[in-house]
Coordinates of N, CA and C in Angstrom, one line a residue:
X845 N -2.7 3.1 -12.5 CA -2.3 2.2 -11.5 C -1.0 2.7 -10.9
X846 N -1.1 2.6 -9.2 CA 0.3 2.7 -8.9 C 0.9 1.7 -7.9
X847 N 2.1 1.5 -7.3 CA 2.4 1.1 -6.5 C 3.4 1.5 -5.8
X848 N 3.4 1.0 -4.5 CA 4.4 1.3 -3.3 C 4.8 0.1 -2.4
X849 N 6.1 0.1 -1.9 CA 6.7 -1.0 -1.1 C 7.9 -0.1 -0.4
X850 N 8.6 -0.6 0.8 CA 9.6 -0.2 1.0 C 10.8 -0.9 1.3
X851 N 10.5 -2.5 0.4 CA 11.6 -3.2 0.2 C 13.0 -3.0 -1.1
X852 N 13.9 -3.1 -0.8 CA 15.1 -2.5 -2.0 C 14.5 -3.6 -2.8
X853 N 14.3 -4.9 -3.1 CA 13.9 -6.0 -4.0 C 13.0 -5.7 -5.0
X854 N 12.5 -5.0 -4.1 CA 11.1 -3.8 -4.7 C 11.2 -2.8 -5.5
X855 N 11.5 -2.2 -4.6 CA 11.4 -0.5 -5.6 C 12.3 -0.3 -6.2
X856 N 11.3 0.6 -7.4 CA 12.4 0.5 -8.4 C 12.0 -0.1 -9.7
X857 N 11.6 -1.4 -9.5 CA 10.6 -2.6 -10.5 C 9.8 -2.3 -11.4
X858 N 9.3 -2.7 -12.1 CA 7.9 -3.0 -12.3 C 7.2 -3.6 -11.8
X859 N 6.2 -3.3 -11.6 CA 5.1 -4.1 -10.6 C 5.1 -5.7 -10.8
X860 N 5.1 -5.9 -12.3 CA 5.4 -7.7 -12.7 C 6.3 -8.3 -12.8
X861 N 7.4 -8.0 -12.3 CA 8.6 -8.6 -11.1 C 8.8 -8.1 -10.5
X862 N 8.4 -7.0 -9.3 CA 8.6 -7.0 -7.8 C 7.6 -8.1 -7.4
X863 N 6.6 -8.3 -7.6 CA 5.4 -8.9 -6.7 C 6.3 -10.9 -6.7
X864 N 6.8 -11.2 -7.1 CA 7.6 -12.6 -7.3 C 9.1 -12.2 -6.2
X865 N 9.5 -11.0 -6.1 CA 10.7 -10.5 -5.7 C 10.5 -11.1 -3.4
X866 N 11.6 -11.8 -2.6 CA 10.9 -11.5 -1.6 C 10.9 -10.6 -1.0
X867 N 10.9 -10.5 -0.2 CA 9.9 -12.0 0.9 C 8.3 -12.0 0.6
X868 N 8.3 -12.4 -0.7 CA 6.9 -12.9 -1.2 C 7.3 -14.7 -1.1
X869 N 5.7 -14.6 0.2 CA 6.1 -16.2 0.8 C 4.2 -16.6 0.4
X870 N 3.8 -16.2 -0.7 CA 2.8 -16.4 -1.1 C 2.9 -17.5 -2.3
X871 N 1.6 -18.5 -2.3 CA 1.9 -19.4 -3.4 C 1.7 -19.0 -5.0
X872 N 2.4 -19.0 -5.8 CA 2.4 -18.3 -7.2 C 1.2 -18.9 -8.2
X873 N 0.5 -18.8 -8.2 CA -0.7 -19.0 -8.9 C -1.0 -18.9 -10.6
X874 N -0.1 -17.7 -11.0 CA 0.3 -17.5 -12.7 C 1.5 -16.7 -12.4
X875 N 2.6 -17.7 -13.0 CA 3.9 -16.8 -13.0 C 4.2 -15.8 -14.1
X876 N 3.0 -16.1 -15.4 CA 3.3 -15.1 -16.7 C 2.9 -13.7 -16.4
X877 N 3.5 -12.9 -15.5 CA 2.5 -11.5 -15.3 C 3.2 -10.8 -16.6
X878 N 2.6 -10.3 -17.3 CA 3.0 -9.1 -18.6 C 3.8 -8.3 -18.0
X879 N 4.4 -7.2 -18.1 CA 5.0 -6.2 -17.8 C 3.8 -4.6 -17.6
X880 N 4.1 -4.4 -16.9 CA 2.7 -3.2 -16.6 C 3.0 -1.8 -16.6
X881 N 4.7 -1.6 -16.8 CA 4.9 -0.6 -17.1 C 4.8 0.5 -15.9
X882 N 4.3 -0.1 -14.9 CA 4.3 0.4 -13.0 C 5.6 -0.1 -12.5
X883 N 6.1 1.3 -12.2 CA 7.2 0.9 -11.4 C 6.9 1.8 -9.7
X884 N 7.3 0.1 -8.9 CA 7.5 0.9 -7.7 C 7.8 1.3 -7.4
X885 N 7.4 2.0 -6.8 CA 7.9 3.3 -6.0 C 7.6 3.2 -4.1
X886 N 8.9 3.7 -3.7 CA 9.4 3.9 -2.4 C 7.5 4.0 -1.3
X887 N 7.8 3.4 -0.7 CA 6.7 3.9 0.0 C 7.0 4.6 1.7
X888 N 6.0 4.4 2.1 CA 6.5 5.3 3.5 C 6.7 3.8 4.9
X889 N 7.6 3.7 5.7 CA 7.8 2.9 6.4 C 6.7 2.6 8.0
X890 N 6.6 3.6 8.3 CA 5.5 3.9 9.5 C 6.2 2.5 10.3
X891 N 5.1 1.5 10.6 CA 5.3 0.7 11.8 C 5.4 -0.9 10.7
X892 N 5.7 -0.4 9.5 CA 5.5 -1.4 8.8 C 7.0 -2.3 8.6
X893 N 8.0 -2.0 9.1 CA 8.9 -2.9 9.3 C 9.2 -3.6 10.9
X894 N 9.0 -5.0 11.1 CA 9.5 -5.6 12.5 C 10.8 -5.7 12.9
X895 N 11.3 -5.1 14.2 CA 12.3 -5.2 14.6 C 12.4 -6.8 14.7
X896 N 11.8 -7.0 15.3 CA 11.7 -8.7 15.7 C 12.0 -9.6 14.2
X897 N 11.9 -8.7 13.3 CA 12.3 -10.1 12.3 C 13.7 -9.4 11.7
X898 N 14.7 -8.9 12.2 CA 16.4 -8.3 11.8 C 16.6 -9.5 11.7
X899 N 17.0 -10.3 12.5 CA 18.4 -11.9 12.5 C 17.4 -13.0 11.4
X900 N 15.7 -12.6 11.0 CA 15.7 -13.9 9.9 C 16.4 -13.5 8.7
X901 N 16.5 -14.8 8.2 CA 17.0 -14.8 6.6 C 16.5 -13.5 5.6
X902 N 17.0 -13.3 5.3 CA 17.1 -12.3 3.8 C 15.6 -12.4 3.4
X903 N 15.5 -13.8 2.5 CA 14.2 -14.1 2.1 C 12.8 -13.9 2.5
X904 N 13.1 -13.9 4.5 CA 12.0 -14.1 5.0 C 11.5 -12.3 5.8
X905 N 13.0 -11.8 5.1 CA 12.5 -10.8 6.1 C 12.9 -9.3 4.6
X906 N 12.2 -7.9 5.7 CA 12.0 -6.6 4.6 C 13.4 -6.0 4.6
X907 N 14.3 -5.9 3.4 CA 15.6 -5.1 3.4 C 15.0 -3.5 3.2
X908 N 15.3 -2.8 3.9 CA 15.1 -1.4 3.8 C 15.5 -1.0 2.3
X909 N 14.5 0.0 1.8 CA 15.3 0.5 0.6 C 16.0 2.1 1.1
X910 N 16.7 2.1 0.1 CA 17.8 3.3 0.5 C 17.3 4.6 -0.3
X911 N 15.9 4.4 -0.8 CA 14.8 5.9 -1.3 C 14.0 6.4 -0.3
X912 N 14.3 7.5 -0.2 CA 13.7 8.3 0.2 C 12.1 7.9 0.6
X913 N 11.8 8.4 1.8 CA 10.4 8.1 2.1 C 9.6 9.6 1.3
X914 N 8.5 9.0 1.0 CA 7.6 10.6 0.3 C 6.9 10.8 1.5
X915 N 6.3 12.0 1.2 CA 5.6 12.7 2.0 C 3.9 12.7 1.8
X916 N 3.0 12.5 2.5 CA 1.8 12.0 2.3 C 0.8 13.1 0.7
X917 N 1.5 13.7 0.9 CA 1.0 14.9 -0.1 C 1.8 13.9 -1.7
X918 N 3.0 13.5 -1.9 CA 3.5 13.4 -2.5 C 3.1 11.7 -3.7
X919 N 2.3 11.2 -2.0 CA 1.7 9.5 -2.4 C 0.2 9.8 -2.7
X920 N 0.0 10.9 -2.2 CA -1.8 11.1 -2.6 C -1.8 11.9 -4.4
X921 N -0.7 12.2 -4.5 CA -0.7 13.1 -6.0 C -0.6 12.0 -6.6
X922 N 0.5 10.8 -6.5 CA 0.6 9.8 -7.2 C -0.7 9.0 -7.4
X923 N -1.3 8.5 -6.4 CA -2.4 7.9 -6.3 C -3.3 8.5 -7.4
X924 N -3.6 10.2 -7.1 CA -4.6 10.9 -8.4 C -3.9 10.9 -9.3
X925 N -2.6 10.9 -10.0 CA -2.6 11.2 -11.1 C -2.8 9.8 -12.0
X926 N -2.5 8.9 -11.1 CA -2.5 7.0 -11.5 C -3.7 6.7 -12.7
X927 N -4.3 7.4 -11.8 CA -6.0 6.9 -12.3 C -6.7 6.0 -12.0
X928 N -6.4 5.5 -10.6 CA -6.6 4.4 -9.8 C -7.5 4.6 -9.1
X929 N -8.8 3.5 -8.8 CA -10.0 3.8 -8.2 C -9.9 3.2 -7.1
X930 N -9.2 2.5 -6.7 CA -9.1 1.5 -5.5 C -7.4 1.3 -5.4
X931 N -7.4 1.3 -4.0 CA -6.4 1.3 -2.8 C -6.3 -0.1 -2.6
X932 N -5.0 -0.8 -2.8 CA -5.4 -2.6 -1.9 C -4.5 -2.2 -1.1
X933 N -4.8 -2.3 0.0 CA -4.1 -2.5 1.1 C -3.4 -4.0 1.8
X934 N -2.0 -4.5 1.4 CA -1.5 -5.2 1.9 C -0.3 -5.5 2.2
X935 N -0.4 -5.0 3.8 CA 1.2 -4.6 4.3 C 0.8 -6.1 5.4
X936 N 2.5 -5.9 6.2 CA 2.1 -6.8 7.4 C 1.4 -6.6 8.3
X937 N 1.4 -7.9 8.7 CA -0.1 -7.4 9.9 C 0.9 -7.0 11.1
X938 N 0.0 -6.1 11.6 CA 0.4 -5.4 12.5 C 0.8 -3.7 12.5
X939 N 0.7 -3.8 11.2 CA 1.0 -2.2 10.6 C -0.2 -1.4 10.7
X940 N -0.5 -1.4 11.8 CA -1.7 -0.6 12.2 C -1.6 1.3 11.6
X941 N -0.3 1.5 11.7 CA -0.1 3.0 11.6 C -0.2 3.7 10.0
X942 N 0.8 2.5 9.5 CA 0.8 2.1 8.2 C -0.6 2.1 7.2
X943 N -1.2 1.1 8.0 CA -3.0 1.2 7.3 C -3.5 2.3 7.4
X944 N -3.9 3.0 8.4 CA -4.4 4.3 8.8 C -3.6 5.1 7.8
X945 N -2.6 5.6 7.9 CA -1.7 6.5 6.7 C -2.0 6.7 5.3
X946 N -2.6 5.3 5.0 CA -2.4 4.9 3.7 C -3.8 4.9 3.4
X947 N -5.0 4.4 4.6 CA -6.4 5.0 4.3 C -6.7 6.6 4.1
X948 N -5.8 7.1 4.7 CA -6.2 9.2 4.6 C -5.4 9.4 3.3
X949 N -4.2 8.3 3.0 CA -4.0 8.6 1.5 C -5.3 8.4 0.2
X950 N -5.6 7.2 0.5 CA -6.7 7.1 -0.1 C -7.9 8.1 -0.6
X951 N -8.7 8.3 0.9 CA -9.8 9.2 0.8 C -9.0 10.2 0.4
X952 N -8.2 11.0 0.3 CA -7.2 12.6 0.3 C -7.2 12.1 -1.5
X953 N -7.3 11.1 -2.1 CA -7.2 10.6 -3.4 C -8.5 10.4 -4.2
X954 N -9.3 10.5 -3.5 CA -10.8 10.0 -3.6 C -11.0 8.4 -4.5
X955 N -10.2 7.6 -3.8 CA -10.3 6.5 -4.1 C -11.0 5.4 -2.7
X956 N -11.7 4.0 -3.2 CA -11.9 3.5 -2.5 C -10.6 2.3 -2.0
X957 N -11.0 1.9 -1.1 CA -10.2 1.0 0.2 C -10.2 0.3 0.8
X958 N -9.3 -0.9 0.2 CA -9.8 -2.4 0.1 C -8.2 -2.8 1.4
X959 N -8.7 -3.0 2.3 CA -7.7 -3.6 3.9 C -7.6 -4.8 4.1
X960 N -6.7 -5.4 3.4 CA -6.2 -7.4 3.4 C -6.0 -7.1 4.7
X961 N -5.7 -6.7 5.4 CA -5.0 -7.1 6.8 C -5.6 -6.9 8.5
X962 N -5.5 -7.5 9.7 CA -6.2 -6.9 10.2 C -6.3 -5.9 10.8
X963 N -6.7 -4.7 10.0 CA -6.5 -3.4 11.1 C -7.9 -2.9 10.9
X964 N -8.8 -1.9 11.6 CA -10.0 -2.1 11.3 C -10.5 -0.9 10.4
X965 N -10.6 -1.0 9.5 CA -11.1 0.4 8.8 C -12.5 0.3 8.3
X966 N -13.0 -0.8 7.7 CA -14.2 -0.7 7.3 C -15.3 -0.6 8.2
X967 N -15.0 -1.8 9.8 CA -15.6 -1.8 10.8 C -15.9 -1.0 11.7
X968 N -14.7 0.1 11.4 CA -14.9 1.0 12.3 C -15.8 2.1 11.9
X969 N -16.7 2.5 12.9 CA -17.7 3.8 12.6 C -17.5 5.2 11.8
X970 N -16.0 5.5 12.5 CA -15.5 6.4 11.7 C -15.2 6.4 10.5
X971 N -14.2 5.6 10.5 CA -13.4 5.1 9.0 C -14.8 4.7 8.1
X972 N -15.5 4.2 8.3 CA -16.7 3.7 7.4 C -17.2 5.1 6.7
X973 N -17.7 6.0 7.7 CA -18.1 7.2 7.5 C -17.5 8.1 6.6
X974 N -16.1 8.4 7.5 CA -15.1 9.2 6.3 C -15.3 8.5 4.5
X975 N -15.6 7.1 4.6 CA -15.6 6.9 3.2 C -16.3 7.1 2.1
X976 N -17.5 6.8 3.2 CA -19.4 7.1 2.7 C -19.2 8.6 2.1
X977 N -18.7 9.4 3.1 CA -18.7 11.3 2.2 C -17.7 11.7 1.1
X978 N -16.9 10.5 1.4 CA -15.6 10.6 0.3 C -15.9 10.1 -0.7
X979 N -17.1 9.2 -1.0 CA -18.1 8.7 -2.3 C -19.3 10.0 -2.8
X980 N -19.8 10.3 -1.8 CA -20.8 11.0 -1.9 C -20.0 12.4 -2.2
X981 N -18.9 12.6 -2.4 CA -18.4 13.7 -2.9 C -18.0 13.7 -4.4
X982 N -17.1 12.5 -4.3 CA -16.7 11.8 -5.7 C -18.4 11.8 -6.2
X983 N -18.6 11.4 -6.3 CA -20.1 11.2 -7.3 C -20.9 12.4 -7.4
X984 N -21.0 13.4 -6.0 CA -21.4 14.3 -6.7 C -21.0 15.1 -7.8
X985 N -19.3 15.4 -7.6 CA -18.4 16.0 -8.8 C -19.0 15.5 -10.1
X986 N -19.1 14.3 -10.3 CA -19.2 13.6 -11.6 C -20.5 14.0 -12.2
X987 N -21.6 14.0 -11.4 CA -22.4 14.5 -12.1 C -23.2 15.6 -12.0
X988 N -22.0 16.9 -11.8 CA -22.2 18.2 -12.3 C -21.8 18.5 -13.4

């Protein structure tokens, strides 16, 4: 398992107190998360921070972290070495660039890729495609 954010609240963590850390303005459903021994890690910014939200409160809005962004090579090694079969994707909406980045992270991982938000990857012809060969490669590996 891995994870990525590029809030300071964040990275850094364990995954079972960053995800409570804000601006998580989501309702808490089970506050006991175990400790998982995933610690976040920096992720890459792309279009995923809004200018438009600088002047809200702290709480409601993303503090930059002061780590280093990695380089796409550097999130796709983490991703394989994780052991992680699946990608969730859930940034703000509107991180269109963000999503895409983080889907070629994915396939480049041979993992599959799950898009909470609206950007279109599954619907789209391509992106469908790219995934379909990125299975049908994964699977062939496995059973050679």
């Amino acid at each position: 398992m891995s994870a990525f954010d590029i809030d300071k609240r964040k990275v850094g963590k364990d995954l079972s107190k960053a995800i409570f850390e804000y601006p998580n303005n989501t309702k808490i459903f089970c506050a006991n998360i175990p400790k998982t021994s995933v610690k976040v890690k920096m992720g890459r910014v792309l279009d995923g921070l809004s200018k438009h939200m600088e002047d809200y409160d702290d709480k409601y809005k993303f503090i930059l972290s002061n780590e280093s962004e990695p380089s796409k090579e550097n999130i796709t090694k983490e991703l394989t070495e994780s052991g992680a079969e699946i990608f969730l994707n859930y940034l703000p909406v509107g991180s269109e660039k963000a999503t895409k980045f983080y889907a070629e992270c994915a396939l480049d991982a041979g993992l599959a890729f799950i898009n909470c938000i609206p950007v279109f990857i599954a619907s789209n012809y391509e992106w469908a495609k790219r995934f379909e060969r990125s299975e049908e490669r994964r699977v062939g590996k496995e059973c050679r």
